[in-house]
XYZ file of C-alpha atoms in Angstrom:
541
model
C -0.220 0.020 0.027
C 1.717 3.414 -0.945
C 1.979 5.809 1.476
C -0.976 8.852 2.051
C 0.566 12.169 -0.214
C -1.344 14.688 2.106
C -0.354 14.382 5.394
C -3.533 15.129 7.058
C -4.577 11.344 5.508
C -3.788 8.757 8.336
C -1.361 6.063 7.514
C -3.951 3.469 8.673
C -7.494 3.541 8.269
C -10.348 1.250 7.778
C -13.037 2.331 5.117
C -11.346 5.284 4.166
C -11.466 6.662 8.134
C -8.930 6.817 10.764
C -8.587 4.129 13.497
C -11.317 5.799 16.425
C -11.556 2.321 18.566
C -10.617 -0.737 19.430
C -13.428 -1.933 17.021
C -11.843 -0.175 14.335
C -8.319 -1.993 14.964
C -9.871 -5.260 15.258
C -10.853 -4.484 11.706
C -7.794 -3.125 10.449
C -6.252 -6.563 11.441
C -9.070 -8.462 10.358
C -9.839 -10.162 13.336
C -13.067 -10.172 15.861
C -12.827 -7.409 18.127
C -13.522 -9.837 21.429
C -10.870 -12.129 20.342
C -8.089 -9.150 20.062
C -9.336 -7.492 23.174
C -8.880 -10.995 25.063
C -6.211 -11.747 23.866
C -4.482 -8.031 25.051
C -6.303 -7.762 28.363
C -7.223 -10.690 29.524
C -4.940 -13.577 28.400
C -2.078 -15.275 30.750
C 1.517 -13.499 30.054
C 2.531 -17.019 29.062
C 0.020 -17.334 26.092
C 1.481 -14.142 24.776
C 5.036 -14.031 25.243
C 7.773 -16.583 25.798
C 10.882 -15.373 27.897
C 14.534 -16.185 27.935
C 17.751 -14.812 28.149
C 20.688 -14.851 26.246
C 24.547 -13.517 26.992
C 25.183 -9.770 26.226
C 28.445 -9.315 24.399
C 29.794 -7.093 26.909
C 28.829 -9.472 29.712
C 26.006 -10.285 31.612
C 22.465 -11.955 30.606
C 19.759 -10.031 27.906
C 16.140 -10.656 28.261
C 14.217 -11.780 25.734
C 10.348 -11.377 25.080
C 9.236 -13.118 21.927
C 5.636 -12.757 21.339
C 3.283 -15.557 20.490
C -0.256 -16.707 18.951
C -2.139 -14.024 17.876
C 0.234 -10.899 19.150
C 2.946 -12.455 17.231
C 0.404 -12.258 13.791
C -0.727 -9.292 14.762
C 3.139 -7.521 15.281
C 4.041 -9.251 12.205
C 1.452 -8.047 10.053
C 1.966 -4.024 11.921
C 6.103 -4.624 10.850
C 5.315 -4.684 6.992
C 2.818 -1.406 7.366
C 5.477 0.277 9.494
C 8.517 -0.278 7.535
C 6.374 1.146 4.497
C 6.073 4.559 6.871
C 9.601 4.694 8.545
C 12.046 6.435 6.393
C 15.470 5.834 7.619
C 17.133 9.026 9.191
C 20.819 9.190 7.569
C 22.065 8.941 10.568
C 20.613 5.884 12.002
C 21.574 2.673 10.927
C 20.150 -0.234 13.137
C 17.772 -2.232 11.710
C 17.341 -0.315 8.529
C 17.915 -2.659 5.172
C 21.138 -1.898 3.552
C 22.684 -0.734 6.417
C 24.582 -2.386 9.188
C 27.437 -2.037 11.767
C 29.313 -1.599 9.103
C 28.032 1.410 7.183
C 27.405 2.771 10.963
C 31.316 2.584 11.772
C 32.577 4.061 7.682
C 31.862 7.566 8.727
C 33.985 7.501 11.488
C 36.810 6.008 10.214
C 41.026 7.702 10.418
C 39.370 10.844 13.088
C 41.369 11.981 15.553
C 38.905 11.431 17.977
C 35.916 8.959 18.460
C 33.220 9.393 21.188
C 31.066 6.149 22.051
C 27.651 6.999 23.972
C 25.197 4.274 25.109
C 21.726 5.259 25.886
C 20.359 3.477 29.634
C 17.381 0.958 28.841
C 16.650 2.111 25.060
C 13.843 -0.482 24.770
C 12.122 -0.555 28.013
C 12.578 3.346 28.269
C 10.129 3.611 25.120
C 6.898 3.111 27.182
C 3.208 2.611 26.336
C 2.693 6.118 26.608
C 5.578 7.148 24.360
C 4.316 4.679 21.472
C 0.580 5.597 22.408
C 1.328 9.421 21.681
C 3.223 8.115 18.517
C 0.113 6.312 16.552
C -1.711 9.734 17.552
C 0.280 11.922 15.885
C 1.046 12.450 12.002
C 1.255 10.315 9.880
C -0.990 7.420 11.808
C -3.533 10.052 12.907
C -5.335 7.564 15.355
C -8.280 8.487 17.931
C -6.957 7.759 21.771
C -8.700 4.982 22.203
C -7.613 2.955 18.891
C -3.915 4.089 19.695
C -4.056 2.540 23.406
C -5.489 -0.960 21.620
C -2.584 -0.428 18.904
C -0.005 0.278 21.999
C -0.831 -2.904 24.013
C -0.500 -4.733 20.607
C 3.628 -3.461 21.179
C 4.356 -3.227 24.411
C 4.986 -5.501 27.141
C 5.844 -4.924 31.007
C 5.582 -0.963 30.005
C 8.148 -0.980 27.426
C 9.161 -2.229 23.876
C 10.089 -5.946 24.303
C 13.764 -6.937 22.734
C 12.662 -10.241 20.869
C 9.685 -8.520 19.267
C 9.442 -8.129 15.443
C 7.975 -4.630 15.668
C 10.305 -3.092 18.773
C 13.148 -2.300 16.035
C 11.224 0.037 13.602
C 9.371 1.693 16.533
C 12.258 1.941 18.640
C 13.747 4.162 15.081
C 10.082 6.057 14.822
C 10.683 7.386 18.234
C 14.289 8.118 18.320
C 13.561 9.826 15.066
C 13.423 13.109 17.130
C 16.572 12.355 18.333
C 18.543 11.996 15.276
C 17.328 15.518 14.006
C 18.431 17.169 17.146
C 21.980 15.085 17.529
C 22.706 15.917 13.812
C 22.192 19.549 14.296
C 24.255 19.119 17.632
C 27.001 17.333 15.295
C 26.923 20.040 12.287
C 27.647 22.976 14.703
C 30.316 21.328 16.395
C 32.024 19.898 13.065
C 31.502 16.093 14.076
C 30.014 13.512 12.875
C 27.137 11.578 13.821
C 25.689 7.911 13.798
C 23.278 5.815 15.648
C 23.152 1.984 15.724
C 20.278 1.554 17.863
C 20.891 2.477 21.362
C 24.541 3.193 20.515
C 25.997 6.870 19.789
C 29.184 7.916 18.137
C 30.329 11.401 17.066
C 33.952 12.024 15.764
C 35.695 14.440 14.471
C 39.673 15.638 13.368
C 39.707 18.943 15.610
C 42.973 18.943 17.453
C 40.235 19.502 20.479
C 37.189 17.237 21.051
C 34.173 19.752 21.219
C 33.465 20.306 25.461
C 29.712 20.396 24.681
C 29.596 16.707 23.578
C 32.632 15.623 25.970
C 35.140 16.413 28.567
C 37.529 14.880 30.520
C 36.484 15.110 34.310
C 39.521 14.180 37.333
C 37.469 12.210 39.466
C 40.695 11.435 41.951
C 44.328 12.575 41.489
C 45.728 11.554 38.529
C 42.773 9.880 37.560
C 40.424 11.152 34.720
C 37.420 10.028 32.978
C 34.783 10.911 30.239
C 31.871 12.735 31.070
C 29.078 13.370 28.521
C 28.893 17.408 27.746
C 25.974 19.279 28.788
C 24.884 20.353 25.878
C 24.932 16.426 24.583
C 22.920 15.191 27.777
C 20.414 17.927 27.559
C 19.580 16.979 23.692
C 19.647 13.393 24.908
C 16.783 13.789 28.134
C 15.015 16.068 25.932
C 13.972 13.477 23.604
C 13.157 10.739 26.413
C 16.607 9.153 26.532
C 19.236 8.977 29.192
C 22.863 8.077 28.979
C 24.703 5.208 30.604
C 27.219 6.835 31.947
C 29.149 3.267 32.170
C 29.541 3.385 28.795
C 30.902 6.474 27.835
C 34.249 6.475 25.989
C 36.713 9.051 24.243
C 39.218 7.432 22.210
C 42.194 9.414 20.316
C 43.970 8.466 17.031
C 46.776 7.162 18.953
C 44.744 4.449 20.917
C 42.302 1.743 19.618
C 39.350 3.340 18.224
C 36.055 1.203 17.898
C 32.295 1.706 16.628
C 29.867 -1.000 17.229
C 32.261 -3.500 17.456
C 34.389 -2.708 14.661
C 38.302 -0.909 14.795
C 38.238 2.292 12.767
C 41.748 3.495 12.794
C 42.581 3.121 9.687
C 39.695 1.232 8.086
C 36.652 -0.825 9.320
C 38.032 -4.171 10.234
C 37.217 -7.135 12.603
C 38.271 -6.436 16.145
C 41.444 -9.001 16.503
C 39.907 -10.605 19.781
C 36.853 -11.734 17.497
C 39.442 -13.486 14.971
C 41.515 -15.148 17.895
C 38.226 -16.280 19.525
C 36.951 -18.009 16.245
C 40.347 -19.646 15.968
C 40.187 -20.791 19.556
C 36.565 -22.202 18.414
C 37.909 -24.026 15.289
C 40.744 -25.426 17.589
C 38.219 -26.744 19.990
C 36.293 -28.289 17.745
C 38.938 -29.974 15.896
C 40.751 -31.478 19.030
C 37.793 -32.292 21.544
C 35.071 -32.688 18.812
C 31.818 -30.800 18.339
C 29.899 -31.753 21.200
C 32.654 -31.353 23.927
C 33.701 -28.057 22.191
C 30.308 -26.727 22.140
C 29.680 -27.895 25.958
C 32.698 -25.966 26.818
C 31.880 -22.796 24.747
C 28.232 -22.780 26.550
C 29.365 -23.440 29.927
C 32.440 -20.617 29.549
C 30.493 -17.769 27.687
C 26.952 -17.904 28.817
C 26.981 -17.425 32.421
C 24.871 -20.573 32.787
C 25.656 -23.621 34.394
C 26.109 -27.096 32.741
C 22.610 -28.161 33.222
C 21.609 -24.665 31.591
C 23.356 -25.594 28.397
C 21.254 -26.324 24.986
C 20.350 -29.458 24.951
C 22.289 -30.300 21.951
C 25.514 -27.866 22.238
C 27.489 -29.495 19.175
C 24.689 -27.742 16.806
C 24.337 -25.142 18.155
C 27.997 -24.346 18.446
C 27.832 -24.912 15.051
C 25.731 -22.327 14.421
C 27.692 -19.866 16.497
C 30.797 -20.625 14.542
C 29.090 -19.995 10.805
C 27.635 -16.731 12.513
C 31.086 -15.699 13.320
C 32.311 -16.193 10.095
C 29.597 -14.413 8.429
C 30.363 -11.799 10.377
C 34.199 -11.369 9.343
C 32.821 -11.963 5.593
C 30.361 -9.275 5.974
C 33.170 -6.535 7.374
C 36.442 -7.474 5.715
C 34.941 -8.707 2.213
C 34.576 -12.498 0.684
C 38.206 -12.639 -0.613
C 39.788 -11.708 2.659
C 42.804 -14.298 3.090
C 42.300 -14.442 6.619
C 38.172 -15.239 6.378
C 39.397 -18.109 3.675
C 41.791 -19.280 5.752
C 39.214 -19.841 8.326
C 36.803 -21.156 5.865
C 39.234 -23.530 4.696
C 39.823 -24.882 8.328
C 36.181 -25.016 9.010
C 36.209 -27.121 5.382
C 38.139 -29.827 7.300
C 36.474 -30.034 10.290
C 32.696 -30.027 8.999
C 31.646 -33.581 7.439
C 28.644 -31.203 5.636
C 29.720 -27.521 4.928
C 27.100 -24.478 4.671
C 26.830 -23.556 1.422
C 28.131 -19.970 1.557
C 31.473 -21.459 3.268
C 31.925 -23.965 0.277
C 31.752 -21.340 -2.868
C 33.888 -18.836 -0.531
C 37.012 -21.541 -0.222
C 36.253 -23.178 -3.700
C 34.079 -21.221 -5.836
C 31.805 -24.642 -5.596
C 28.547 -24.066 -6.164
C 25.954 -26.582 -5.594
C 26.056 -29.335 -8.370
C 23.137 -31.295 -9.536
C 24.992 -34.476 -10.333
C 28.580 -35.454 -8.658
C 30.022 -38.133 -10.790
C 32.473 -40.730 -9.067
C 34.414 -42.821 -11.248
C 37.813 -44.607 -11.820
C 40.473 -43.497 -14.034
C 40.002 -46.249 -16.521
C 36.542 -45.303 -16.976
C 36.838 -41.710 -17.428
C 36.817 -41.717 -21.588
C 34.355 -43.817 -22.096
C 32.134 -43.459 -19.710
C 32.381 -40.331 -17.144
C 33.474 -37.618 -20.088
C 30.012 -38.474 -22.574
C 27.946 -38.355 -19.043
C 29.378 -35.031 -17.993
C 28.694 -33.861 -21.684
C 25.406 -35.045 -21.898
C 24.022 -33.615 -18.501
C 25.780 -30.280 -19.570
C 23.223 -30.351 -22.772
C 20.319 -31.213 -20.591
C 21.237 -28.369 -18.249
C 22.130 -30.335 -15.418
C 25.107 -28.805 -13.576
C 27.952 -32.273 -12.937
C 30.956 -32.034 -11.044
C 33.354 -33.791 -12.884
C 37.151 -33.740 -11.344
C 38.978 -32.575 -14.806
C 36.693 -30.182 -15.546
C 36.614 -28.521 -12.100
C 39.855 -29.279 -10.097
C 42.642 -26.596 -11.576
C 46.352 -26.656 -11.214
C 47.742 -26.588 -7.607
C 44.308 -26.563 -5.968
C 43.579 -29.214 -3.444
C 42.604 -32.310 -5.205
C 41.174 -33.986 -2.003
C 39.205 -30.627 -0.637
C 37.841 -29.937 -4.163
C 36.149 -33.520 -4.261
C 35.030 -33.143 -1.041
C 33.659 -30.104 -0.888
C 32.029 -30.986 -4.450
C 30.711 -34.172 -2.971
C 28.955 -32.528 0.036
C 27.596 -29.989 -2.480
C 25.752 -32.409 -4.955
C 22.151 -33.540 -5.177
C 22.723 -36.705 -6.527
C 25.455 -38.427 -6.513
C 26.165 -40.907 -10.129
C 28.750 -44.023 -9.327
C 30.286 -45.759 -11.937
C 30.430 -49.198 -10.927
C 32.947 -50.946 -12.961
C 35.589 -53.823 -12.626
C 38.217 -51.214 -12.183
C 36.217 -48.841 -9.703
C 35.615 -52.089 -7.238
C 39.033 -53.202 -7.460
C 40.581 -49.817 -6.720
C 40.849 -48.341 -3.165
C 40.035 -44.991 -3.724
C 37.119 -45.373 -5.803
C 35.812 -47.932 -3.815
C 35.835 -45.733 -0.578
C 34.042 -42.977 -2.849
C 31.387 -45.034 -3.902
C 30.994 -46.293 -0.249
C 30.967 -42.775 1.310
C 27.970 -42.029 -1.379
C 26.076 -44.684 0.010
C 26.643 -44.042 3.267
C 25.639 -40.096 3.062
C 22.146 -41.556 0.801
C 21.470 -43.975 3.670
C 21.568 -40.901 6.235
C 18.787 -39.072 4.053
C 21.473 -36.710 2.922
C 21.712 -37.712 -1.194
C 20.432 -39.697 -3.680
C 22.680 -42.347 -5.210
C 22.152 -43.680 -8.511
C 24.792 -46.184 -9.860
C 25.610 -47.302 -13.357
C 26.658 -50.548 -13.969
C 29.087 -51.630 -16.193
C 29.013 -55.263 -16.601
C 29.323 -57.884 -14.165
C 31.518 -56.032 -11.378
C 31.998 -57.912 -8.285
C 29.831 -56.325 -5.298
C 31.754 -57.990 -2.674
C 32.911 -54.758 -1.064
C 29.629 -52.840 -2.111
C 27.270 -54.206 0.648
C 24.449 -51.273 0.241
C 24.497 -51.515 -3.551
C 22.600 -54.418 -3.084
C 18.657 -54.251 -3.657
C 19.412 -50.433 -5.062
C 17.987 -49.718 -8.272
C 20.699 -49.185 -11.089
C 21.147 -48.029 -14.665
C 22.537 -50.471 -17.167
C 25.497 -49.053 -18.902
C 24.819 -49.818 -23.170
C 27.019 -46.968 -24.262
C 24.446 -44.699 -24.252
C 25.225 -41.401 -22.621
C 22.164 -39.466 -23.377
C 20.199 -42.135 -22.298
C 21.718 -41.999 -18.502
C 21.686 -38.268 -18.532
C 18.176 -38.122 -19.574
C 17.641 -40.659 -16.456
C 19.727 -38.354 -13.974
C 17.577 -35.265 -15.338
C 14.259 -36.892 -14.273
C 15.450 -38.151 -11.465
C 16.978 -34.494 -10.342
C 13.936 -32.640 -11.536
C 10.919 -35.023 -10.471
C 11.519 -32.909 -6.868
C 13.625 -30.016 -6.117
C 15.288 -30.538 -3.118
C 14.681 -27.648 -0.190
C 17.274 -25.077 0.053
C 18.695 -24.315 3.594
C 22.196 -23.715 5.216
C 22.797 -27.412 4.951
C 21.595 -30.409 1.969
C 18.410 -32.085 2.178
C 17.099 -35.218 1.084
C 16.911 -35.275 -2.835
C 14.917 -36.510 -5.338
C 14.258 -40.528 -5.269
C 15.608 -42.780 -7.986
C 13.589 -43.067 -10.892
C 11.344 -46.509 -11.001
C 12.743 -47.093 -14.808
C 16.372 -48.192 -13.833
C 16.769 -51.939 -12.736
C 16.710 -53.249 -9.194
C 18.467 -56.246 -7.869
C 17.034 -58.834 -5.386
C 19.016 -58.551 -2.564
C 17.921 -56.254 0.512
C 19.762 -53.430 2.056
C 21.644 -54.078 5.097
C 20.142 -52.201 8.008
C 23.395 -51.842 9.805
C 25.935 -49.884 7.869
C 29.841 -50.703 7.945
C 32.275 -49.593 9.843
C 33.871 -47.656 6.931
C 30.939 -46.064 5.892
C 29.934 -44.681 9.326
C 33.452 -42.495 9.441
C 33.246 -39.297 8.193
C 33.668 -39.310 4.422
C 35.814 -36.450 4.568
C 38.588 -38.423 6.806
C 38.006 -41.493 4.377
C 38.807 -39.276 1.370
C 41.673 -37.701 2.749
C 43.864 -41.057 1.356
C 42.781 -40.611 -2.170
């Protein structure tokens, strides 16, 4: 819905009229008035919000109140409408599309002075009255009763709840007046100003930092601390906020300067401490295993006893590592050597690395088909099948086509095997008699047993299947020298059911019924060599 061009026209309306009553609000959200009133005023807190704590970056715990049920539905709907209205102030960088901690820090790079000021209780200080007043003012222009109901939808415990989808954009709407006032003050003092949520930053190249913004105050002999200047404190208080005096920092150019967790002395960069922490996490993963490393991490950093850790600390720890790497990529770029080195280390540890890591390290996007073969079968079988797949629009991986000079053969194979949705294994007398093709086939079959891949064998003649117990009972394609016929069946298998796309590979589509089946049944228990990580088995190739 486009915004009204006339400032007198309310942004939210029902039948062309502004929202006046609770019935109007219910109609706006397309819910019954009785249900709306019950959920907001009579339902228990536990039915409306789920509460839990997460560790703060600077220590301590942060209470998260996540809406649920109808309240969540109403907030999700309202969020879309609020985002249409809020036009991000040039100095605001938090919770705004195409802006981030990087864009927030960039204006302060290479400055003589950098001042950091935190606002106290940013979300909780935006109370019911302020949100109600917001909805009564332009561009919403709601009546007092409707504004009160809308505020009840967004507020919990007389403040904006951290964890609600509407809280970020509402905080920016409330703080718009603060941004305008502080921008004027910054210009008067010849400074740059930015805000990321409750984190305010001023910077300047002047020899002396403006005392209107911050001054050094002697608290004891030989002890000085930074205090917010009177003009800045008055401006903040005039907008309904207050300064967290414990988090006021004035940093000169000859010391470490940081803005929203990023170093800005010479360029926007990741803090060294973060890189060291990621390396330590990868080292713990390698030395102790994923589960043990995760348990130790949450016991150390969450501040919770071991009983309060996640039920499965390993997978959660893995997500934390990937989140840290994604942050490094955002700040330093995809081609940064430090980032690529960390990703390469992760490739060695994770048996199924996420897509963005595979792409960053090896440039390997997900493949439709991975072609596994012995070298003796390359010319007459593997190459023709690869060419036929390409003609049908299938992205196939063939070692000689995708591994360049000087690249790690083992890592390329492992990465492509993890990236492929369907694995074509050429089963011949050569492949079943050589160690590395046999290991590769068993690896593929093991991944299929785990539900991660679909394996389609191409049977060449009558090879000995003694060392391939998992292939008995599978349907296969009999090789008759027609690569196009094989590619067509692969195309049907891949396109029959496209897999869901997530951070990890999902189970691909089943093999078509047109391929031949053997009579023996598939063993339930996997052989020992299949249960081991496919990465460790492939290292010997």
